[in-house]
DNA sequence: GAGTGGTCTAGACCACTGT
DNA sequence: CAGTGGTCTAGACCACTCC
């Protein structure tokens, strides 16, 4: 390891892994580390930055560098889709009680704060492809933000697209003030006679855009899970495309695949 | 935006998003940018580092900074599990032809290079929990590396764990030189009378450890998808736990959830 | 060899945190 | 107020790429 900042990073990393520095501990000040390793402060900072990018430490301006505590991630299971489908035709009182997110997380409706806004757009290429429809098709774009009542930052950024003409039969679906709709999207689709056959979810990981990092209040160096959910109805039509951005360090996606018997 | 390097990053980011700088283009040299923005070179480098962390540019030592081309990711679908299950009992000749990875990617066996190594370990807490067995239970740890024949870096790091006593009935399963086993793990389990009921996959995103970054040849700033796959048999026993690390920028996970009819 | 990014120094000043 | 990290300068030398 020829490079000075890597040697410093290695030594600190080893100390953390060995448990000499425990989660929550403050590291020595950057100037102290510079003395100890006989390097300039910027060189020490380079090493600390590497450790931060690995998620091992957290910088707190004016306070110090701290060993990070492991996160207990929120769970999101694909069983939610079947659960939501079963619930879509229940009586209103039943549907209003719990949403899919509460079902996943074990929280109650009061623990979450929900915000939605709608607008009508024309499909650009990416979306037109996902729907299998021509570019320019009218879509209803719905933007959702859900957060814990006790926290400021939402834990997911969701943008959902519906084919405008498919849902226009029920004008209530075009009005954002009806959100949150009891029973979720599948209940909304049920109101215009659409039943889902399956849900496809595509998952990738990437660094957040600066906008996403700001909205989710992501510490620098954390990545996001980008999930594109496609809902397909009994006629094999794509009826909903949703882009979901989740903080990588506090989300766990669970997918259960049942297998047929031999 | 009070800070100098953010103003520089913003201007370059805008140019890239607007298409003034196209994928593959080289940015002006760091010294030129420093002149243009009337800032020192380290400040310009700070801005470039931010863009690299967002995945927008790529640094090439001695050549320059380049606008990154979007990656075409490898696909991994959960339909593979059912496909593999159907194949597990086929005749050897059939099984040897194609594996699940080839099925996903559309490649043939010759396009991929495969490496496996085995050792026996005792379950530590994390694994014991996943299996629902006491700590210290003997496990067979199997490490897999698969890469494209044309590339040096593997596209996945897989560590799989099997309960030693469950599979010891068939000594061939304890010998790494029998890999790649035609038909995959489900075929191996079939040879000791185990049939899978379902597969659960837990997905998170995180920065790579330095070791993972080196092995996968990840450009700095990219994140990995960490997938823990749990295979459960008809008796509700956990028979396999696999940890899969995939490069976030060139992997897309596809999960299909079929829904029951109303 | 010319041009590029990679590392490093030694110090300055600012912004934030806690007493 | 003292102590901490955040930003920035101006310049040095090294390592790599390409001609």
Coordinates of C-alpha atoms (C1' of nucleotides) in Angstrom, one line a residue:
Chain A
X1 CA 0.0 0.0 0.0
X2 CA 2.1 2.8 -1.3
X3 CA -0.3 5.6 -0.6
X4 CA -0.3 7.5 2.7
X5 CA -4.1 8.0 3.1
X6 CA -4.7 4.3 2.4
X7 CA -2.4 3.3 5.1
X8 CA -4.3 5.6 7.5
X9 CA -7.6 4.3 6.3
X10 CA -6.5 0.7 6.7
X11 CA -5.3 1.2 10.2
X12 CA -8.6 2.8 11.3
X13 CA -10.7 0.3 9.4
X14 CA -8.8 -2.5 11.2
X15 CA -9.5 -0.9 14.5
X16 CA -13.2 -0.6 13.8
X17 CA -13.5 -4.2 12.5
X18 CA -11.6 -5.5 15.6
X19 CA -14.0 -3.6 17.8
X20 CA -11.3 -1.3 19.3
X21 CA -13.5 1.5 18.0
X22 CA -17.1 0.6 18.7
X23 CA -20.3 2.0 17.0
X24 CA -21.0 5.4 18.3
X25 CA -17.4 6.1 19.4
X26 CA -15.8 9.3 18.4
X27 CA -12.5 9.1 16.5
X28 CA -9.6 11.3 17.5
X29 CA -9.8 14.8 16.0
X30 CA -8.4 15.1 12.4
X31 CA -5.5 17.3 13.7
X32 CA -4.6 14.6 16.3
X33 CA -4.7 11.9 13.7
X34 CA -2.5 14.1 11.5
X35 CA 0.1 14.3 14.3
X36 CA -0.1 10.7 15.1
X37 CA 0.5 9.6 11.5
X38 CA 2.8 12.5 10.7
X39 CA 0.8 13.6 7.8
X40 CA -1.0 16.8 6.9
X41 CA -4.7 17.2 7.8
X42 CA -6.0 17.0 4.2
X43 CA -4.3 13.6 3.9
X44 CA -6.0 12.4 7.0
X45 CA -9.3 13.8 5.7
X46 CA -8.8 11.8 2.5
X47 CA -8.6 8.6 4.6
X48 CA -11.7 9.6 6.6
X49 CA -13.6 10.2 3.4
X50 CA -12.8 6.8 2.1
X51 CA -14.1 5.3 5.4
X52 CA -17.2 7.4 5.1
X53 CA -17.8 6.2 1.5
X54 CA -17.6 2.6 2.9
X55 CA -20.3 3.5 5.4
X56 CA -18.0 2.8 8.3
X57 CA -17.9 6.3 9.8
X58 CA -20.1 9.4 9.8
X59 CA -18.9 13.0 9.9
X60 CA -20.6 15.5 12.1
X61 CA -19.6 19.0 11.5
X62 CA -18.3 20.7 14.7
X63 CA -18.6 17.5 16.7
X64 CA -16.3 14.9 15.2
X65 CA -16.1 11.7 13.2
X66 CA -18.1 8.8 14.6
X67 CA -18.2 5.0 14.0
X68 CA -21.5 4.3 12.5
X69 CA -24.2 2.2 14.0
X70 CA -25.7 -0.5 11.8
X71 CA -29.2 0.5 10.5
X72 CA -32.3 -1.5 11.2
X73 CA -33.9 -1.4 7.8
X74 CA -37.5 -1.0 6.9
X75 CA -38.9 -4.1 5.1
X76 CA -40.9 -4.1 1.9
X77 CA -42.2 -7.5 0.8
X78 CA -43.7 -8.5 -2.5
X79 CA -46.4 -10.4 -0.6
X80 CA -47.9 -6.9 -0.2
X81 CA -49.3 -7.1 -3.8
X82 CA -51.4 -10.2 -3.1
X83 CA -52.4 -8.7 0.2
X84 CA -53.5 -5.5 -1.4
X85 CA -55.3 -7.4 -4.1
X86 CA -57.4 -9.3 -1.6
X87 CA -58.3 -6.1 0.1
X88 CA -59.2 -4.0 -2.9
X89 CA -62.8 -5.1 -2.9
X90 CA -63.4 -5.0 0.8
X91 CA -65.9 -2.5 2.3
X92 CA -64.6 1.0 2.7
X93 CA -64.4 0.8 6.4
X94 CA -62.1 -2.2 6.2
X95 CA -59.9 -0.7 3.5
X96 CA -59.4 2.6 5.3
X97 CA -57.8 0.9 8.3
X98 CA -54.5 -0.2 7.0
X99 CA -52.4 0.3 3.9
X100 CA -49.8 -1.9 2.3
X101 CA -46.9 0.1 3.9
X102 CA -48.4 -0.3 7.3
X103 CA -48.9 -4.0 6.6
X104 CA -45.2 -4.3 5.7
X105 CA -43.8 -2.2 8.6
X106 CA -46.3 -3.1 11.3
X107 CA -47.2 0.5 11.9
X108 CA -50.6 2.1 12.1
X109 CA -52.1 4.7 9.8
X110 CA -51.4 7.4 12.4
X111 CA -47.6 6.8 12.4
X112 CA -47.3 7.8 8.8
X113 CA -47.7 11.1 7.0
X114 CA -48.8 11.0 3.3
X115 CA -48.6 13.5 0.5
X116 CA -49.7 13.2 -3.1
X117 CA -49.8 15.5 -6.1
X118 CA -51.1 14.7 -9.6
X119 CA -50.6 16.1 -13.1
X120 CA -51.2 15.0 -16.6
X121 CA -48.2 14.5 -18.9
X122 CA -47.4 12.9 -22.3
X123 CA -45.4 9.7 -22.4
X124 CA -41.8 10.2 -23.3
X125 CA -39.8 7.3 -24.8
X126 CA -38.9 5.5 -21.7
X127 CA -42.4 5.4 -20.3
X128 CA -44.0 4.7 -23.7
X129 CA -41.7 1.6 -24.0
X130 CA -42.7 0.5 -20.5
X131 CA -46.4 0.7 -21.3
X132 CA -46.0 -0.6 -24.8
X133 CA -47.9 2.5 -26.1
X134 CA -47.0 5.2 -28.6
X135 CA -45.0 8.2 -27.4
X136 CA -47.2 11.2 -26.5
X137 CA -50.0 9.0 -24.9
X138 CA -51.7 11.0 -22.1
X139 CA -50.6 9.7 -18.7
X140 CA -51.6 10.7 -15.2
X141 CA -48.4 11.2 -13.2
X142 CA -48.8 10.8 -9.4
X143 CA -46.1 11.8 -7.0
X144 CA -46.2 10.4 -3.5
X145 CA -44.1 11.1 -0.4
X146 CA -44.6 9.1 2.7
X147 CA -42.7 9.7 5.9
X148 CA -42.8 8.7 9.6
X149 CA -44.8 11.2 11.6
X150 CA -41.7 11.6 13.9
X151 CA -39.2 12.3 11.1
X152 CA -38.8 15.0 8.6
X153 CA -37.4 13.1 5.6
X154 CA -39.7 10.7 3.6
X155 CA -38.5 7.1 3.4
X156 CA -39.5 6.7 -0.2
X157 CA -40.0 8.8 -3.3
X158 CA -42.7 7.3 -5.5
X159 CA -43.8 8.4 -9.0
X160 CA -46.6 6.4 -10.5
X161 CA -48.0 6.6 -14.0
X162 CA -51.5 5.5 -15.2
X163 CA -52.9 5.6 -18.7
X164 CA -55.2 8.6 -18.6
X165 CA -57.9 7.1 -20.9
X166 CA -58.0 3.8 -18.9
X167 CA -59.1 5.5 -15.7
X168 CA -61.0 8.6 -16.9
X169 CA -64.3 6.6 -16.5
X170 CA -64.0 7.4 -12.8
X171 CA -63.3 11.1 -12.4
X172 CA -62.6 10.6 -8.7
X173 CA -59.3 9.0 -9.8
X174 CA -58.1 12.2 -11.4
X175 CA -58.4 14.3 -8.3
X176 CA -55.4 14.2 -6.0
X177 CA -57.5 15.4 -3.0
X178 CA -59.0 11.9 -2.8
X179 CA -55.6 10.6 -1.7
X180 CA -54.8 8.5 0.2
X181 CA -57.3 6.2 -1.5
X182 CA -58.5 3.6 0.9
X183 CA -57.2 0.2 -0.3
X184 CA -54.4 1.6 -2.5
X185 CA -53.9 1.5 -6.3
X186 CA -55.5 -1.9 -6.8
X187 CA -58.7 -0.6 -5.3
X188 CA -58.5 2.5 -7.5
X189 CA -58.1 0.2 -10.6
X190 CA -60.9 -2.0 -9.4
X191 CA -63.2 1.1 -9.6
X192 CA -62.7 1.2 -13.3
X193 CA -63.0 -2.6 -13.8
X194 CA -59.3 -3.5 -13.9
X195 CA -57.9 -6.7 -12.2
X196 CA -54.2 -7.3 -12.0
X197 CA -52.6 -10.5 -13.2
X198 CA -49.1 -9.9 -11.9
X199 CA -46.6 -7.3 -10.8
X200 CA -43.1 -7.1 -12.1
X201 CA -40.4 -5.3 -10.1
X202 CA -37.0 -4.3 -11.5
X203 CA -34.4 -3.4 -8.9
X204 CA -31.1 -1.6 -9.4
X205 CA -28.7 0.2 -7.1
X206 CA -27.1 3.6 -7.9
X207 CA -25.8 6.7 -6.2
X208 CA -28.6 9.2 -5.5
X209 CA -29.0 12.3 -7.6
X210 CA -28.3 15.5 -5.5
X211 CA -32.1 16.1 -5.5
X212 CA -32.8 12.7 -4.1
X213 CA -30.1 12.9 -1.6
X214 CA -31.5 16.2 -0.3
X215 CA -35.1 15.0 -0.2
X216 CA -34.3 11.7 1.6
X217 CA -31.7 13.4 3.8
X218 CA -29.2 10.8 2.8
X219 CA -25.7 11.0 4.3
X220 CA -23.1 11.4 1.6
X221 CA -21.8 8.1 0.3
X222 CA -25.1 6.1 0.7
X223 CA -26.7 4.7 -2.3
X224 CA -30.4 4.2 -3.3
X225 CA -32.4 1.3 -4.4
X226 CA -34.3 2.2 -7.6
X227 CA -37.3 0.0 -8.1
X228 CA -39.5 0.1 -11.2
X229 CA -42.8 -1.6 -10.6
X230 CA -45.0 -2.6 -13.5
X231 CA -48.6 -3.8 -13.0
X232 CA -50.1 -6.0 -15.6
X233 CA -53.8 -6.8 -15.9
X234 CA -55.7 -9.9 -17.0
X235 CA -55.5 -8.7 -20.7
X236 CA -51.7 -8.4 -20.5
X237 CA -51.9 -4.7 -20.6
X238 CA -49.5 -2.6 -18.6
X239 CA -51.8 -0.5 -16.5
X240 CA -49.4 1.1 -14.0
X241 CA -45.7 2.0 -14.0
X242 CA -44.2 3.2 -10.7
X243 CA -40.7 4.4 -10.0
X244 CA -39.7 4.0 -6.4
X245 CA -36.5 5.4 -4.9
X246 CA -35.6 4.0 -1.5
X247 CA -32.6 4.8 0.8
X248 CA -30.3 1.8 0.4
X249 CA -29.0 1.9 4.0
X250 CA -32.4 1.6 5.6
X251 CA -34.5 -0.5 3.3
X252 CA -34.6 -4.2 2.8
X253 CA -36.7 -5.6 -0.1
X254 CA -38.0 -9.1 0.5
X255 CA -39.2 -11.2 -2.5
X256 CA -40.8 -14.6 -1.9
X257 CA -40.9 -17.0 -4.9
X258 CA -43.2 -19.9 -4.4
X259 CA -42.3 -23.1 -6.4
X260 CA -44.6 -25.7 -7.9
X261 CA -44.5 -29.2 -6.6
X262 CA -42.6 -31.9 -8.5
Chain B
X1 CA -25.1 27.6 -3.4
X2 CA -22.4 29.3 -1.4
X3 CA -19.7 26.8 -2.0
X4 CA -17.3 27.1 -4.9
X5 CA -17.0 23.4 -5.8
X6 CA -20.7 23.0 -5.9
X7 CA -21.1 25.9 -8.3
X8 CA -18.6 24.2 -10.6
X9 CA -20.3 20.8 -10.2
X10 CA -23.7 22.3 -10.9
X11 CA -22.5 24.0 -14.1
X12 CA -20.8 20.8 -15.4
X13 CA -23.8 18.7 -14.4
X14 CA -26.2 21.0 -16.2
X15 CA -24.0 20.8 -19.3
X16 CA -24.1 17.0 -19.2
X17 CA -27.8 16.8 -18.6
X18 CA -28.4 19.3 -21.4
X19 CA -26.4 17.1 -23.7
X20 CA -23.7 19.8 -24.4
X21 CA -21.3 17.2 -23.0
X22 CA -22.3 13.8 -24.5
X23 CA -21.4 10.3 -23.2
X24 CA -17.8 9.5 -24.0
X25 CA -16.8 13.1 -24.3
X26 CA -13.7 14.2 -22.5
X27 CA -14.0 17.2 -20.1
X28 CA -11.5 20.0 -20.3
X29 CA -8.3 19.3 -18.2
X30 CA -8.5 20.0 -14.5
X31 CA -6.0 22.9 -14.9
X32 CA -8.1 24.4 -17.7
X33 CA -11.3 24.2 -15.6
X34 CA -9.4 25.8 -12.7
X35 CA -8.5 28.8 -15.0
X36 CA -12.0 29.1 -16.4
X37 CA -13.6 29.1 -13.0
X38 CA -10.8 31.1 -11.4
X39 CA -10.3 28.5 -8.7
X40 CA -7.5 26.2 -7.6
X41 CA -7.1 22.8 -9.0
X42 CA -8.0 20.9 -5.8
X43 CA -11.3 22.8 -5.7
X44 CA -12.0 21.8 -9.3
X45 CA -11.1 18.2 -8.3
X46 CA -13.6 18.3 -5.5
X47 CA -16.3 19.2 -8.0
X48 CA -15.2 16.4 -10.3
X49 CA -15.2 14.0 -7.4
X50 CA -18.8 14.9 -6.6
X51 CA -19.8 14.2 -10.3
X52 CA -18.0 10.9 -10.2
X53 CA -19.8 9.9 -7.0
X54 CA -23.1 10.6 -8.8
X55 CA -21.9 8.3 -11.6
X56 CA -21.9 11.1 -14.2
X57 CA -18.3 11.1 -15.1
X58 CA -15.4 8.6 -15.0
X59 CA -11.8 9.5 -14.2
X60 CA -9.0 8.0 -16.3
X61 CA -5.5 8.5 -15.0
X62 CA -3.3 10.2 -17.5
X63 CA -6.1 10.5 -20.0
X64 CA -8.8 12.8 -18.6
X65 CA -12.3 13.0 -17.2
X66 CA -15.0 11.5 -19.4
X67 CA -18.8 11.6 -19.4
X68 CA -20.0 8.1 -18.5
X69 CA -22.0 5.9 -20.9
X70 CA -25.0 4.4 -19.4
X71 CA -24.5 0.7 -18.6
X72 CA -26.6 -2.1 -20.1
X73 CA -27.2 -4.2 -17.1
X74 CA -27.3 -8.0 -16.8
X75 CA -30.7 -9.3 -15.8
X76 CA -31.4 -11.8 -13.0
X77 CA -35.0 -12.9 -12.8
X78 CA -36.6 -14.8 -9.9
X79 CA -38.3 -17.0 -12.6
X80 CA -34.9 -18.7 -12.7
X81 CA -35.8 -20.6 -9.5
X82 CA -38.9 -22.3 -11.0
X83 CA -37.0 -22.9 -14.2
X84 CA -34.1 -24.5 -12.2
X85 CA -36.6 -26.6 -10.2
X86 CA -38.2 -28.0 -13.3
X87 CA -34.8 -28.9 -14.7
X88 CA -33.3 -30.5 -11.5
X89 CA -34.6 -34.0 -12.4
X90 CA -33.9 -33.9 -16.1
X91 CA -31.4 -36.4 -17.6
X92 CA -27.8 -35.4 -17.2
X93 CA -27.3 -34.5 -20.8
X94 CA -30.1 -32.0 -20.7
X95 CA -29.0 -30.5 -17.4
X96 CA -25.4 -30.0 -18.6
X97 CA -26.4 -27.8 -21.5
X98 CA -27.5 -24.6 -19.8
X99 CA -27.4 -23.1 -16.3
X100 CA -29.7 -20.6 -14.7
X101 CA -27.3 -17.7 -15.4
X102 CA -27.2 -18.6 -19.1
X103 CA -31.0 -18.8 -19.0
X104 CA -31.2 -15.3 -17.6
X105 CA -28.6 -13.7 -19.7
X106 CA -29.2 -15.6 -23.0
X107 CA -25.6 -16.7 -23.1
X108 CA -24.2 -20.1 -23.7
X109 CA -22.1 -22.2 -21.3
X110 CA -18.9 -21.4 -23.3
X111 CA -19.3 -17.6 -22.7
X112 CA -18.9 -18.0 -18.9
X113 CA -16.0 -19.0 -16.7
X114 CA -16.8 -20.6 -13.5
X115 CA -14.8 -21.2 -10.3
X116 CA -15.9 -22.8 -7.0
X117 CA -14.2 -23.6 -3.7
X118 CA -15.6 -25.4 -0.7
X119 CA -14.7 -25.6 3.0
X120 CA -16.5 -26.7 6.2
X121 CA -17.2 -24.1 8.8
X122 CA -19.2 -23.7 12.0
X123 CA -22.3 -21.4 11.9
X124 CA -21.7 -18.1 13.6
X125 CA -24.7 -16.1 14.9
X126 CA -25.9 -14.5 11.8
X127 CA -26.0 -17.8 9.8
X128 CA -27.3 -19.8 12.7
X129 CA -30.2 -17.3 12.9
X130 CA -30.9 -17.6 9.1
X131 CA -31.0 -21.4 9.3
X132 CA -32.9 -21.5 12.6
X133 CA -30.2 -23.8 14.0
X134 CA -27.8 -23.6 17.0
X135 CA -24.6 -21.7 16.6
X136 CA -21.7 -24.0 15.8
X137 CA -23.7 -26.3 13.5
X138 CA -21.4 -27.6 10.8
X139 CA -22.0 -25.9 7.4
X140 CA -20.5 -26.4 4.0
X141 CA -19.4 -23.0 2.7
X142 CA -19.2 -22.8 -1.1
X143 CA -17.6 -19.8 -2.8
X144 CA -18.5 -19.1 -6.4
X145 CA -17.0 -16.7 -9.0
X146 CA -18.6 -16.4 -12.4
X147 CA -17.3 -14.1 -15.1
X148 CA -17.7 -13.5 -18.8
X149 CA -14.9 -15.3 -20.7
X150 CA -14.0 -12.0 -22.4
X151 CA -13.7 -10.1 -19.1
X152 CA -11.4 -10.3 -16.1
X153 CA -13.7 -9.3 -13.3
X154 CA -16.5 -11.6 -12.1
X155 CA -20.0 -10.2 -12.3
X156 CA -21.1 -11.7 -9.0
X157 CA -19.6 -12.9 -5.7
X158 CA -21.6 -15.8 -4.3
X159 CA -21.2 -17.5 -1.0
X160 CA -23.6 -20.4 -0.4
X161 CA -24.1 -22.3 2.9
X162 CA -25.5 -25.8 3.2
X163 CA -26.2 -27.8 6.4
X164 CA -23.4 -30.3 6.3
X165 CA -25.4 -33.2 7.9
X166 CA -28.3 -32.7 5.5
X167 CA -26.2 -33.4 2.4
X168 CA -23.5 -35.7 3.7
X169 CA -25.5 -38.7 2.4
X170 CA -24.1 -37.9 -1.0
X171 CA -20.3 -37.5 -0.7
X172 CA -20.1 -36.1 -4.2
X173 CA -21.7 -32.9 -2.9
X174 CA -18.8 -32.4 -0.6
X175 CA -16.2 -32.3 -3.3
X176 CA -15.7 -29.0 -5.1
X177 CA -14.1 -30.7 -8.1
X178 CA -17.6 -31.8 -9.1
X179 CA -18.5 -28.1 -9.8
X180 CA -20.2 -26.8 -11.9
X181 CA -22.9 -29.3 -11.0
X182 CA -25.1 -29.9 -14.0
X183 CA -28.6 -28.5 -13.1
X184 CA -27.4 -26.3 -10.2
X185 CA -28.1 -26.4 -6.5
X186 CA -31.6 -27.7 -6.8
X187 CA -30.3 -30.7 -8.6
X188 CA -27.7 -31.2 -5.9
X189 CA -30.4 -31.1 -3.2
X190 CA -32.5 -33.5 -5.3
X191 CA -29.7 -36.0 -5.0
X192 CA -30.2 -36.1 -1.2
X193 CA -34.0 -36.1 -1.5
X194 CA -34.7 -32.4 -0.8
X195 CA -37.4 -30.6 -2.7
X196 CA -37.8 -26.8 -2.4
X197 CA -41.1 -25.1 -1.5
X198 CA -40.0 -21.5 -2.0
X199 CA -37.2 -19.1 -2.2
X200 CA -36.9 -15.9 -0.3
X201 CA -34.6 -13.1 -1.4
X202 CA -33.7 -10.1 0.7
X203 CA -32.2 -7.2 -1.2
X204 CA -30.3 -4.2 0.1
X205 CA -27.9 -1.6 -1.4
X206 CA -24.7 -0.5 0.2
X207 CA -21.2 0.7 -0.7
X208 CA -18.8 -2.1 -1.5
X209 CA -16.1 -3.1 0.9
X210 CA -12.6 -2.4 -0.5
X211 CA -12.2 -6.2 -1.1
X212 CA -15.5 -6.4 -3.0
X213 CA -14.6 -3.2 -5.0
X214 CA -11.2 -4.8 -6.0
X215 CA -12.7 -8.2 -6.9
X216 CA -15.5 -6.8 -9.0
X217 CA -13.3 -4.0 -10.4
X218 CA -15.9 -1.4 -9.4
X219 CA -15.2 2.2 -10.3
X220 CA -15.1 4.3 -7.1
X221 CA -18.5 5.6 -6.1
X222 CA -20.5 2.7 -7.4
X223 CA -22.6 0.7 -5.0
X224 CA -23.4 -3.0 -4.8
X225 CA -26.7 -5.0 -4.5
X226 CA -26.5 -7.4 -1.6
X227 CA -28.9 -10.3 -2.0
X228 CA -29.4 -12.9 0.7
X229 CA -31.2 -15.9 -0.8
X230 CA -32.9 -18.4 1.5
X231 CA -34.1 -21.7 0.1
X232 CA -36.8 -23.5 2.1
X233 CA -37.9 -27.1 1.6
X234 CA -41.3 -28.8 1.8
X235 CA -40.8 -29.4 5.6
X236 CA -40.2 -25.6 6.1
X237 CA -36.5 -26.2 6.8
X238 CA -34.0 -23.7 5.6
X239 CA -31.7 -25.8 3.5
X240 CA -29.5 -23.2 1.8
X241 CA -28.5 -19.6 2.5
X242 CA -26.6 -17.7 -0.2
X243 CA -25.1 -14.3 -0.1
X244 CA -24.8 -12.7 -3.5
X245 CA -23.0 -9.4 -4.1
X246 CA -23.7 -7.8 -7.5
X247 CA -22.3 -4.6 -9.0
X248 CA -25.2 -2.1 -8.7
X249 CA -24.4 -0.3 -12.0
X250 CA -24.6 -3.3 -14.2
X251 CA -27.2 -5.6 -12.6
X252 CA -30.9 -5.5 -12.8
X253 CA -33.0 -7.8 -10.6
X254 CA -36.4 -8.7 -11.9
X255 CA -39.0 -10.1 -9.6
X256 CA -42.4 -11.3 -10.9
X257 CA -45.2 -11.7 -8.5
X258 CA -48.2 -13.6 -9.9
X259 CA -51.5 -12.7 -8.3
X260 CA -54.5 -15.0 -7.6
X261 CA -57.8 -14.3 -9.4
X262 CA -60.6 -12.5 -7.8
Chain C
dG1 C1' 8.4 14.4 -23.9
dA2 C1' 4.0 16.7 -23.3
dG3 C1' -0.2 16.4 -21.1
dT4 C1' -3.0 14.3 -18.0
dG5 C1' -4.8 13.0 -13.4
dG6 C1' -3.1 11.3 -8.3
dT7 C1' -1.1 12.5 -4.0
dC8 C1' 0.6 15.5 -0.7
dT9 C1' 2.0 19.8 2.0
dA10 C1' 1.4 23.8 5.3
dG11 C1' -1.3 26.8 6.3
dA12 C1' -5.5 30.0 6.2
dC13 C1' -10.2 31.2 7.3
dC14 C1' -15.1 29.9 8.0
dA15 C1' -19.1 27.4 10.2
dC16 C1' -20.9 24.5 13.5
dT17 C1' -21.2 22.4 18.4
dG18 C1' -21.1 22.5 23.1
dT19 C1' -19.7 24.7 27.5
Chain D
dC1 C1' -15.1 30.6 24.0
dA2 C1' -12.5 26.4 22.6
dG3 C1' -12.6 22.6 19.7
dT4 C1' -14.2 20.5 15.8
dG5 C1' -14.8 19.6 10.8
dG6 C1' -15.6 22.3 6.0
dT7 C1' -13.6 24.8 2.3
dC8 C1' -9.8 26.7 -0.1
dT9 C1' -5.1 28.2 -1.8
dA10 C1' -0.7 27.7 -4.4
dG11 C1' 2.3 25.0 -5.5
dA12 C1' 5.2 20.5 -5.5
dC13 C1' 6.3 16.0 -7.3
dC14 C1' 4.8 11.4 -9.0
dA15 C1' 2.4 8.0 -12.2
dC16 C1' 0.1 7.1 -16.3
dT17 C1' -1.1 7.6 -21.4
dC18 C1' -0.1 8.6 -25.9
dC19 C1' 2.6 10.3 -29.6

